[in-house]
Short mmCIF file of C-alpha atoms in Angstrom, two decimals:
data_model
loop_
_atom_site.label_atom_id
_atom_site.label_comp_id
_atom_site.label_asym_id
_atom_site.label_seq_id
_atom_site.Cartn_x
_atom_site.Cartn_y
_atom_site.Cartn_z
CA MET D 203 20.33 2.12 44.48
CA LYS D 204 18.72 6.16 43.91
CA SER D 205 17.58 7.24 46.99
CA GLY D 206 13.53 6.64 47.23
CA SER D 207 13.96 4.22 44.59
CA ALA D 208 13.56 1.09 46.81
CA GLN D 209 10.23 2.22 48.93
CA ARG D 210 8.80 3.10 44.38
CA ILE D 211 9.82 -0.43 43.82
CA LEU D 212 8.22 -1.69 47.12
CA ARG D 213 4.63 0.59 46.69
CA TYR D 214 4.47 -0.25 43.06
CA ILE D 215 5.82 -3.78 41.35
CA PRO D 216 3.13 -5.64 44.22
CA CYS D 217 -0.08 -3.64 42.45
CA VAL D 218 0.93 -5.69 39.36
CA VAL D 219 0.55 -8.91 40.99
CA VAL D 220 -1.93 -7.85 43.51
CA GLY D 221 -3.80 -6.53 40.25
CA CYS D 222 -3.49 -9.81 38.96
CA ALA D 223 -4.19 -12.17 42.19
CA LEU D 224 -7.05 -10.99 43.77
CA PRO D 225 -9.66 -11.08 40.56
CA ALA D 226 -7.96 -14.74 40.17
CA GLY D 227 -8.61 -15.17 43.67
CA GLY D 228 -12.55 -13.88 43.61
CA PHE D 229 -13.08 -16.00 40.60
CA ALA D 230 -12.01 -19.31 42.86
CA ALA D 231 -8.52 -19.63 41.11
CA GLU D 232 -6.85 -22.99 40.88
CA PHE D 233 -2.75 -21.96 41.44
CA THR D 234 0.38 -24.55 40.84
CA THR D 235 3.41 -23.86 42.17
CA SER D 236 7.36 -24.42 41.96
CA ALA D 237 10.13 -23.71 43.54
CA ALA D 238 14.44 -24.18 43.40
CA VAL D 239 16.77 -22.65 44.72
CA ALA D 240 20.37 -22.74 42.75
CA PRO D 241 24.01 -22.69 44.56
CA GLY D 242 26.73 -21.97 43.40
CA VAL D 243 30.53 -21.03 42.41
CA THR D 244 32.17 -18.53 39.85
CA TYR D 245 36.26 -19.04 39.24
CA THR D 246 36.71 -15.79 37.20
CA ASP D 247 41.25 -14.64 35.92
CA ASN D 248 40.48 -11.50 34.83
CA VAL D 249 37.64 -10.30 37.79
CA CYS D 250 38.24 -6.27 36.83
CA LEU D 251 37.37 -6.99 33.47
CA SER D 252 40.42 -5.07 32.35
CA LYS D 253 42.46 -5.16 28.80
CA ASP D 254 46.16 -4.64 31.33
CA ASN D 255 44.97 -5.46 35.27
CA LYS D 256 44.23 -9.20 35.06
CA GLN D 257 43.36 -10.58 38.93
CA ASP D 258 41.49 -13.55 39.52
CA ALA D 259 38.59 -14.44 42.02
CA TRP D 260 36.10 -16.76 43.59
CA VAL D 261 32.69 -15.86 43.82
CA GLY D 262 30.33 -17.57 45.36
CA THR D 263 26.58 -17.13 44.15
CA VAL D 264 22.88 -18.26 45.18
CA THR D 265 19.92 -18.55 43.33
CA PRO D 266 16.01 -19.36 44.10
CA SER D 267 13.87 -18.96 41.52
CA GLY D 268 10.43 -20.30 41.65
CA SER D 269 6.87 -19.79 39.71
CA ILE D 270 2.97 -19.60 40.53
CA LYS D 271 0.11 -19.90 37.75
CA GLY D 272 -3.24 -18.72 38.63
CA GLU D 273 -5.94 -19.40 36.26
CA GLY D 274 -10.04 -19.07 38.02
CA ASN D 275 -13.29 -18.57 35.09
CA LYS D 276 -12.95 -14.84 34.34
CA ALA D 277 -9.12 -14.20 35.69
CA ASP D 278 -5.51 -15.78 35.62
CA PHE D 279 -2.38 -14.58 36.35
CA ASN D 280 1.79 -15.92 35.79
CA ILE D 281 4.87 -15.05 37.91
CA ASN D 282 7.85 -16.86 37.35
CA GLY D 283 11.83 -15.54 37.52
CA SER D 284 14.78 -16.14 39.47
CA VAL D 285 17.59 -13.29 41.69
CA GLN D 286 20.45 -14.26 41.89
CA PHE D 287 22.74 -13.46 44.51
CA ASN D 288 26.92 -13.26 44.72
CA THR D 289 29.43 -12.93 47.02
CA LEU D 290 31.05 -9.93 45.21
CA THR D 291 31.59 -6.90 46.85
CA ASP D 292 33.07 -3.16 46.45
CA SER D 293 36.17 -3.74 49.23
CA GLN D 294 37.07 -7.24 46.65
CA LEU D 295 36.97 -4.71 43.51
CA LYS D 296 38.96 -2.21 45.38
CA ASP D 297 41.61 -4.34 47.05
CA ASN D 298 41.95 -5.50 43.29
CA ASP D 299 42.37 -1.89 42.25
CA CYS D 300 39.63 -2.58 39.94
CA GLY D 301 38.61 0.96 38.09
CA GLY D 302 35.82 0.00 36.68
CA GLY D 303 32.12 2.71 37.09
CA SER D 304 30.78 4.00 39.96
CA LEU D 305 31.53 1.25 42.71
CA GLY D 306 29.09 2.56 45.35
CA ASN D 307 26.25 1.93 42.48
CA ARG D 308 26.56 -2.11 42.56
CA SER D 309 24.64 -4.36 43.48
CA GLN D 310 25.06 -7.79 44.68
CA PHE D 311 21.72 -9.03 43.10
CA SER D 312 20.91 -9.87 40.07
CA PRO D 313 16.24 -10.34 39.64
CA ASN D 314 14.52 -12.19 36.01
CA ILE D 315 11.47 -11.68 36.89
CA THR D 316 8.30 -11.61 34.72
CA ALA D 317 4.45 -11.37 35.53
CA LYS D 318 2.03 -11.34 33.45
CA GLY D 319 -1.76 -11.30 34.50
CA SER D 320 -5.46 -10.10 33.30
CA ALA D 321 -9.50 -10.10 34.53
CA ILE D 322 -12.49 -9.91 33.29
CA LEU D 323 -14.34 -6.97 35.06
CA ILE D 324 -17.45 -7.00 32.73
CA ASP D 325 -18.23 -9.51 30.10
CA ASP D 326 -18.35 -9.01 26.69
CA TRP D 327 -17.36 -4.98 27.57
CA LEU D 328 -14.39 -4.48 29.71
CA LYS D 329 -11.16 -6.75 30.73
CA LEU D 330 -7.81 -5.45 32.54
CA ASN D 331 -4.76 -6.93 31.47
CA ALA D 332 -0.85 -5.72 33.72
CA SER D 333 2.91 -7.12 33.31
CA GLY D 334 5.69 -6.52 35.39
CA ARG D 335 9.63 -7.24 34.52
CA ALA D 336 12.61 -7.33 37.05
CA ASN D 337 16.05 -7.14 34.83
CA GLN D 338 19.34 -5.78 34.59
CA ASN D 339 20.92 -3.70 31.12
CA GLU D 340 23.55 -1.55 30.16
CA VAL D 341 24.06 1.70 31.73
CA THR D 342 25.87 2.79 27.99
CA PRO D 343 26.54 0.16 25.32
CA PHE D 344 30.40 1.74 24.85
CA VAL D 345 31.58 0.59 28.13
CA GLY D 346 32.44 -3.73 28.25
CA GLY D 347 30.51 -5.60 31.50
CA GLY D 348 27.21 -3.58 30.51
CA GLY D 349 24.40 -6.33 32.10
CA ASP D 350 26.76 -8.98 33.78
CA SER D 351 25.38 -10.45 36.50
CA PHE D 352 28.72 -9.34 38.79
CA ASP D 353 29.07 -5.86 37.43
CA THR D 354 32.12 -4.95 38.60
CA ASN D 355 32.73 -2.38 35.91
CA GLY D 356 29.47 -0.82 37.36
CA ASN D 357 28.32 -0.22 33.86
CA THR D 358 25.14 -2.72 35.29
CA ASN D 359 21.46 -0.62 36.01
CA THR D 360 18.87 -2.60 37.52
CA TYR D 361 15.68 -2.19 36.60
CA TYR D 362 11.81 -2.27 37.25
CA ARG D 363 8.66 -2.09 34.43
CA TYR D 364 5.20 -2.70 35.64
CA SER D 365 1.90 -2.29 33.09
CA LEU D 366 -1.43 -1.55 33.59
CA THR D 367 -3.85 -2.63 30.26
CA PRO D 368 -7.53 -1.25 30.39
CA VAL D 369 -9.53 -2.56 27.75
CA LEU D 370 -12.69 -1.60 26.37
CA SER D 371 -13.90 -3.94 23.43
CA ARG D 372 -18.36 -3.87 22.67
CA ARG D 373 -19.50 -5.59 19.53
CA LEU D 374 -21.37 -3.35 16.89
CA LYS D 375 -23.82 -6.17 16.24
CA ASN D 376 -22.63 -8.11 12.79
CA PHE D 377 -21.78 -4.45 11.11
CA ALA D 378 -18.63 -3.75 13.37
CA THR D 379 -16.42 -3.83 16.73
CA TYR D 380 -15.45 -1.14 18.99
CA ASN D 381 -12.10 -1.08 20.78
CA LEU D 382 -11.03 1.35 23.79
CA ARG D 383 -7.76 1.00 25.33
CA TYR D 384 -5.73 2.27 27.37
CA ASN D 385 -1.96 2.04 28.86
CA TYR D 386 -0.22 3.07 31.59
CA ASN D 387 4.02 1.97 32.39
CA GLU D 388 6.39 2.95 34.58
CA VAL D 389 10.17 1.93 34.60
CA ILE D 390 12.52 2.30 37.73
CA ASN D 391 15.40 1.91 37.67
CA THR D 392 19.12 1.60 40.19
CA ALA D 393 21.61 3.32 37.90
CA ASP D 394 21.70 7.29 39.01
CA SER D 395 22.93 8.04 35.52
CA VAL D 396 19.62 6.84 34.05
CA SER D 397 16.01 8.38 34.96
CA ASN D 398 13.11 7.15 35.84
CA SER D 399 10.32 7.32 32.65
CA SER D 400 6.59 6.80 32.12
CA SER D 401 4.35 6.64 29.12
CA ASP D 402 0.67 7.21 28.96
CA SER D 403 -0.98 5.77 25.14
CA TRP D 404 -4.97 6.35 24.48
CA SER D 405 -5.77 3.31 21.39
CA THR D 406 -9.62 3.99 20.00
CA ASN D 407 -10.27 2.14 16.19
CA LEU D 408 -13.82 0.64 15.29
CA GLU D 409 -12.75 -2.73 13.28
CA SER D 410 -15.39 -4.37 10.48
CA GLY D 411 -16.54 -7.34 10.58
CA ARG D 412 -14.53 -10.70 9.09
CA SER D 413 -17.18 -11.95 6.94
CA SER D 414 -16.86 -9.65 3.99
CA ARG D 415 -13.20 -10.03 1.92
CA ILE D 416 -13.02 -6.51 2.95
CA SER D 417 -11.56 -5.32 6.23
CA TRP D 418 -11.68 -1.76 6.99
CA ASP D 419 -10.28 -0.28 10.16
CA LEU D 420 -10.76 3.05 11.19
CA PHE D 421 -8.26 4.28 13.85
CA GLY D 422 -6.46 7.16 16.44
CA ASN D 423 -3.01 6.74 18.37
CA TYR D 424 -2.17 8.57 21.16
CA ARG D 425 1.63 8.27 23.37
CA LYS D 426 3.44 10.90 26.08
CA VAL D 427 6.16 9.55 27.37
CA SER D 428 7.52 11.08 30.55
CA TYR D 429 11.15 11.74 32.34
CA ASP D 430 11.54 12.52 36.11
CA ASP D 431 15.11 14.29 35.39
CA ASN D 432 14.92 15.93 32.36
CA ASP D 433 17.68 16.06 30.86
CA LEU D 434 19.36 19.41 28.54
CA PHE D 435 18.67 19.57 25.29
CA PHE D 436 20.67 21.33 23.09
CA GLU D 437 19.65 22.89 19.74
CA GLU D 438 21.48 23.90 16.66
CA ASN D 439 23.24 26.84 17.77
CA GLY D 440 24.41 25.28 20.56
CA THR D 441 21.26 26.92 22.91
CA ALA D 442 21.27 24.36 26.43
CA VAL D 443 17.27 24.22 26.66
CA PRO D 444 15.23 22.19 29.47
CA ARG D 445 14.25 19.18 27.65
CA GLU D 446 10.49 18.95 27.12
CA ASP D 447 7.75 15.60 27.38
CA SER D 448 7.66 13.69 23.71
CA GLU D 449 3.77 13.14 22.14
CA LEU D 450 3.14 11.25 19.65
CA LYS D 451 -0.46 11.28 17.55
CA SER D 452 -1.86 9.90 14.49
CA ALA D 453 -5.23 8.68 13.22
CA GLY D 454 -6.05 7.27 9.62
CA VAL D 455 -7.18 3.98 8.31
CA ASN D 456 -6.69 0.33 7.49
CA LEU D 457 -7.82 -1.29 4.37
CA GLY D 458 -7.98 -4.47 3.26
CA TYR D 459 -8.80 -7.09 0.17
CA GLN D 460 -8.76 -10.70 0.71
CA ILE D 461 -8.51 -11.46 -2.92
CA ASP D 462 -8.33 -15.29 -2.09
CA ARG D 463 -7.00 -17.72 0.70
CA ARG D 464 -3.78 -16.76 -0.08
CA TRP D 465 -3.98 -13.07 -0.74
CA GLN D 466 -4.74 -10.56 0.73
CA VAL D 467 -3.75 -6.12 -0.17
CA ASN D 468 -4.33 -3.99 2.32
CA GLY D 469 -2.78 -0.57 2.84
CA SER D 470 -3.44 2.46 4.99
CA TYR D 471 -3.70 6.03 5.44
CA GLY D 472 -3.55 8.47 8.22
CA TRP D 473 -1.98 12.05 9.54
CA GLU D 474 0.73 12.13 12.61
CA TRP D 475 1.11 14.95 14.66
CA ASN D 476 4.04 14.13 16.93
CA ASP D 477 5.70 17.11 19.68
CA PHE D 478 8.75 16.16 20.33
CA GLN D 479 12.90 18.35 20.36
CA THR D 480 14.76 18.10 17.24
CA TYR D 481 18.54 19.25 16.83
CA ASN D 482 17.41 20.92 13.35
CA ASP D 483 13.64 21.83 13.54
CA GLN D 484 12.52 18.78 11.58
CA ASP D 485 8.85 18.54 10.65
CA THR D 486 7.32 15.84 12.71
CA ASN D 487 4.33 15.60 11.07
CA GLY D 488 2.65 15.09 8.40
CA ARG D 489 0.84 11.55 6.04
CA THR D 490 1.17 8.46 6.04
CA TRP D 491 0.37 5.74 4.39
CA ASP D 492 1.23 2.19 3.27
CA LEU D 493 0.61 -0.44 0.68
CA GLY D 494 1.17 -3.85 0.64
CA VAL D 495 0.43 -7.64 0.37
CA LYS D 496 0.03 -10.40 2.37
CA TRP D 497 0.61 -13.81 0.87
CA THR D 498 -0.47 -17.17 2.29
CA PRO D 499 0.08 -20.11 0.55
CA THR D 500 -0.35 -22.45 3.02
CA PRO D 501 -1.44 -22.32 6.69
CA ARG D 502 2.25 -22.94 7.24
CA THR D 503 3.86 -20.39 5.63
CA ARG D 504 3.31 -16.18 6.07
CA VAL D 505 4.71 -13.41 3.63
CA SER D 506 3.65 -10.15 3.94
CA VAL D 507 5.66 -7.15 1.86
CA GLY D 508 4.79 -3.38 2.16
CA MET D 509 6.23 0.33 1.38
CA GLY D 510 5.07 3.60 2.83
CA ASP D 511 6.02 6.81 4.09
CA ARG D 512 6.31 8.91 7.15
CA PHE D 513 7.99 12.68 8.20
CA PHE D 514 11.43 10.69 8.89
CA GLY D 515 11.06 8.51 5.11
CA SER D 516 10.36 5.34 3.37
CA THR D 517 9.18 2.38 5.48
CA PRO D 518 9.78 -0.13 3.40
CA ARG D 519 8.23 -3.52 5.22
CA PHE D 520 8.49 -7.28 5.66
CA SER D 521 8.23 -10.45 7.07
CA ILE D 522 7.87 -14.13 6.75
CA SER D 523 7.29 -16.73 8.47
CA HIS D 524 7.27 -20.60 7.94
CA THR D 525 6.67 -24.43 10.50
CA HIS D 526 7.66 -27.47 9.37
CA LYS D 527 7.51 -30.51 11.19
CA ARG D 528 10.58 -29.93 13.54
CA ASN D 529 12.06 -26.69 12.19
CA VAL D 530 10.79 -23.29 12.84
CA PHE D 531 12.34 -20.06 10.76
CA SER D 532 11.09 -16.46 10.98
CA ALA D 533 12.61 -13.10 9.14
CA SER D 534 11.39 -9.39 9.40
CA TYR D 535 12.75 -6.06 8.38
CA LYS D 536 10.83 -2.39 9.81
CA LYS D 537 11.70 0.96 10.45
CA SER D 538 9.59 2.62 13.16
CA ILE D 539 9.74 5.42 16.17
CA THR D 540 10.55 4.36 19.17
CA PHE D 541 12.53 4.78 22.78
CA GLY D 542 15.62 3.91 24.26
CA ARG D 543 13.50 2.61 27.68
CA ASP D 544 10.97 0.17 25.26
CA LEU D 545 14.14 -1.06 23.87
CA LEU D 546 15.99 -1.72 26.96
CA THR D 547 13.87 -2.96 29.63
CA GLU D 548 10.47 -4.89 26.70
CA GLY D 549 12.67 -7.88 26.84
CA ASN D 550 13.11 -9.34 23.23
CA ASP D 551 11.10 -12.75 22.80
CA PHE D 552 13.46 -13.07 19.40
CA ASN D 553 16.17 -13.62 21.16
CA GLN D 554 16.19 -15.34 24.00
CA ASN D 555 20.09 -15.29 24.54
CA ILE D 556 20.26 -11.50 25.07
CA ARG D 557 17.78 -10.17 27.29
CA ASN D 558 16.80 -7.20 25.88
CA PHE D 559 17.91 -4.88 22.42
CA SER D 560 21.01 -2.67 22.33
CA SER D 561 20.29 1.37 22.26
CA GLN D 562 21.20 3.60 24.69
CA ASN D 563 20.03 5.51 27.80
CA THR D 564 18.69 8.20 26.08
CA GLN D 565 15.39 10.60 26.31
CA SER D 566 14.97 11.20 22.94
CA PRO D 567 12.90 9.35 20.45
CA ILE D 568 14.35 6.91 17.89
CA ILE D 569 14.64 6.28 14.95
CA ASP D 570 15.09 2.12 14.64
CA GLU D 571 15.47 0.92 11.01
CA ARG D 572 15.93 -3.60 12.40
CA PHE D 573 16.48 -6.80 10.52
CA THR D 574 15.88 -9.79 12.70
CA VAL D 575 16.18 -13.90 11.54
CA GLY D 576 15.56 -16.94 13.27
CA TYR D 577 15.59 -20.63 12.93
CA THR D 578 15.24 -23.59 15.59
CA TYR D 579 15.51 -27.41 14.86
CA ALA D 580 14.25 -29.78 17.66
CA GLY D 581 15.29 -33.34 16.32
CA ARG D 582 15.50 -36.65 17.83
CA ARG D 583 18.75 -36.00 18.88
CA ALA D 584 19.72 -32.23 18.68
CA ARG D 585 18.51 -28.77 19.48
CA ILE D 586 20.04 -26.27 17.04
CA ASN D 587 18.92 -22.76 17.49
CA PHE D 588 19.93 -19.71 15.71
CA ILE D 589 19.30 -16.15 16.35
CA GLY D 590 20.82 -12.47 14.58
CA SER D 591 19.71 -8.54 14.91
CA HIS D 592 21.01 -5.50 12.75
CA SER D 593 20.01 -2.34 14.31
CA ASN D 594 20.63 1.03 12.18
CA GLN D 595 19.55 3.74 15.25
CA THR D 596 19.32 7.50 14.94
CA GLN D 597 18.17 9.48 18.16
CA GLU D 598 15.85 12.93 16.75
CA ASP D 599 17.32 15.17 19.52
CA ASN D 600 21.10 14.67 17.65
CA GLY D 601 20.78 12.60 14.64
CA GLU D 602 23.35 10.80 16.93
CA LYS D 603 23.64 7.69 14.93
CA SER D 604 24.42 4.58 16.25
CA THR D 605 24.72 0.64 14.59
CA TYR D 606 23.49 -2.70 17.13
CA ASP D 607 24.78 -6.56 15.91
CA ASP D 608 24.05 -9.54 17.58
CA VAL D 609 24.69 -13.08 16.17
CA ALA D 610 24.02 -16.82 18.19
CA LEU D 611 23.91 -20.09 17.70
CA THR D 612 23.27 -22.52 20.05
CA PHE D 613 24.00 -26.82 19.87
CA SER D 614 21.69 -28.85 22.98
CA PRO D 615 22.61 -32.56 21.54
CA LEU D 616 20.37 -34.85 23.73
CA ILE D 617 22.85 -37.54 24.64
CA SER D 618 20.63 -39.13 27.35
CA ARG D 619 18.43 -38.75 29.96
CA THR D 620 21.47 -38.71 32.60
CA TYR D 621 23.55 -36.03 30.77
CA THR D 622 22.71 -32.95 29.31
CA MET D 623 25.39 -30.63 26.75
CA SER D 624 25.00 -27.11 25.45
CA ALA D 625 27.48 -24.84 23.40
CA THR D 626 26.33 -21.67 22.19
CA VAL D 627 28.85 -18.82 20.36
CA SER D 628 27.64 -15.20 19.94
CA TRP D 629 29.28 -12.18 18.62
CA ARG D 630 28.53 -8.82 19.48
CA GLN D 631 29.17 -5.19 18.25
CA ASP D 632 28.79 -1.75 18.73
CA GLU D 633 29.64 0.65 15.71
CA PRO D 634 30.74 4.35 16.24
CA ARG D 635 28.77 7.35 16.61
CA SER D 636 28.14 10.36 15.07
CA ILE D 637 26.92 13.48 15.91
CA PHE D 638 24.77 16.33 13.45
CA GLY D 639 26.27 14.81 10.44
CA GLN D 640 30.01 13.99 10.70
CA ASN D 641 31.97 11.79 12.38
CA ASN D 642 33.12 12.44 16.30
CA THR D 643 36.23 9.86 16.99
CA GLN D 644 36.17 11.00 21.32
CA LEU D 645 32.80 9.50 21.76
CA ALA D 646 32.69 7.34 19.08
CA ASN D 647 33.74 3.45 20.38
CA ASN D 648 33.63 0.66 18.07
CA SER D 649 33.42 -2.57 20.21
CA GLU D 650 33.54 -5.98 18.89
CA ALA D 651 32.95 -8.73 21.17
CA TRP D 652 33.21 -12.74 21.00
CA THR D 653 31.69 -14.95 23.50
CA THR D 654 31.85 -18.85 23.32
CA SER D 655 30.33 -21.56 26.20
CA LEU D 656 30.01 -25.01 27.09
CA THR D 657 27.10 -26.32 29.98
CA VAL D 658 26.93 -30.07 31.32
CA GLY D 659 24.89 -31.48 33.26
CA ARG D 660 24.43 -34.01 34.83
CA ALA D 661 21.01 -35.66 36.70
CA LEU D 662 21.46 -37.07 40.88
CA ASN D 663 18.28 -37.80 40.93
CA GLU D 664 14.38 -36.94 41.05
CA ARG D 665 15.47 -33.01 42.44
CA MET D 666 19.11 -32.89 42.26
CA SER D 667 21.19 -31.84 39.65
CA ILE D 668 24.72 -30.53 38.99
CA SER D 669 26.18 -28.22 35.75
CA LEU D 670 29.12 -26.61 35.06
CA ASN D 671 29.36 -24.24 32.91
CA TYR D 672 33.12 -22.76 31.12
CA ARG D 673 32.72 -19.23 29.27
CA TYR D 674 35.83 -17.09 27.16
CA THR D 675 34.92 -14.16 26.21
CA ASP D 676 37.05 -11.35 23.81
CA GLN D 677 36.00 -8.12 23.68
CA GLN D 678 37.94 -4.89 21.36
CA SER D 679 37.55 -1.55 21.17
CA ASP D 680 38.64 1.24 19.97
CA ASN D 681 39.14 2.67 23.63
CA ASP D 682 41.37 0.89 26.70
CA PHE D 683 38.53 1.00 29.19
CA SER D 684 36.04 -1.23 26.97
CA GLU D 685 38.37 -4.15 26.12
CA TYR D 686 38.98 -7.18 27.88
CA GLN D 687 39.54 -10.95 28.01
CA GLU D 688 38.02 -13.70 30.50
CA ASN D 689 37.77 -17.21 31.53
CA ARG D 690 34.99 -17.71 33.88
CA ILE D 691 34.05 -21.57 35.31
CA MET D 692 31.19 -21.54 36.94
CA ALA D 693 29.91 -24.50 38.77
CA THR D 694 26.16 -25.35 40.15
CA LEU D 695 24.11 -27.23 42.55
CA ASN D 696 20.30 -27.22 41.16
CA ILE D 697 17.52 -28.78 43.61
CA ARG D 698 14.11 -28.76 43.43
CA LEU D 699 11.57 -28.10 46.23
#
């Protein structure tokens, strides 16, 4: 772990918990708790995750988990998650001649914890939201083993993210509502090659009431993203200069007209003033506009399509969601500006089998063009979940392009009250990068990974159950150090305390 990171984690993460818990306690909150522990053992036939140096190993694990939920008249919070500890040491990997990443940075634990809370500080006026998250992601998507809880290739980064958001909201009679929101969030990373970062943002808007068919919203946004250790930015002529903080600013108006219960026409017009470094001195300011239509044929179906333009080009968009009895379908497409720190740490509610969207740990703003689709079926005899994501990402500081594809299908038949079963097939592909519009074969690393997993469980009694999981991973790559095949068997005893 980085020098000083442990102290920062201990100092900041409790702020989220305390900030949520104290108001709840002050308003006579009711608490609900749960706890469990899961000892287990894992066998792998390729602990080095290597193409040529396949070494088997046994790894012991123990995973305590739990949750605490508090609800009061004016505050609530919810903390839940787990931490897995394993017995795989650096000395074991060195004895097996594993030549992965920087083994000295490895951790023998893997957290997966989320915390959320809110408190009404002043009735009908001021509210405080807080959240926290501890999880893992890849140091780089172009090396195998990233995000694996055993971190045998040294390509896993443990991150801690917290966010504080006070919101001021005031209704101006029946005419409009005024909102002022401030957000501060920080990401603390354990990998030495990944810089810690923080984000300050302000947003304000004055929106109309809902009684009229015509709706309007005057808005303004500001965001600044800073890094503890700024890297060097290379200008188009090759000159290296210190990187500056990135600032995104915009203002404008949203308009909507509700034609009838099913149809709405909407649009926006405004201006943005952005300040960040680009390799070709691209103009990052200019007008923005969007025009679209929303169709709601039934309360269970919503369709929205639109077209717009920003400084980085056209911004088409669409989204569709449909719910019918036991089926849920959703799909969306959009093109937006974001940061790698957000893609890698905000979590991924859309795709539960992938902890975070893929990206690079770059300090540059990223243009993310993304298509997502999901389908869930919850029947009496089985449950089916399908998810997919396709993302084209362009770094604004050097024009570097990357493409990430993720697909996963999970099938869970309902066998009996005693036995459970679940099978998952997933596919992931990272396309080569290109710099300044030219293919760079030295940096390019087209990798493709197939993973199949089968889990069988049996309930022993009301508090104990056992599970056996088999997983096979086959990753192909342009570079040998990113290519491997692995069989992994995991046996776990789950105990509710």
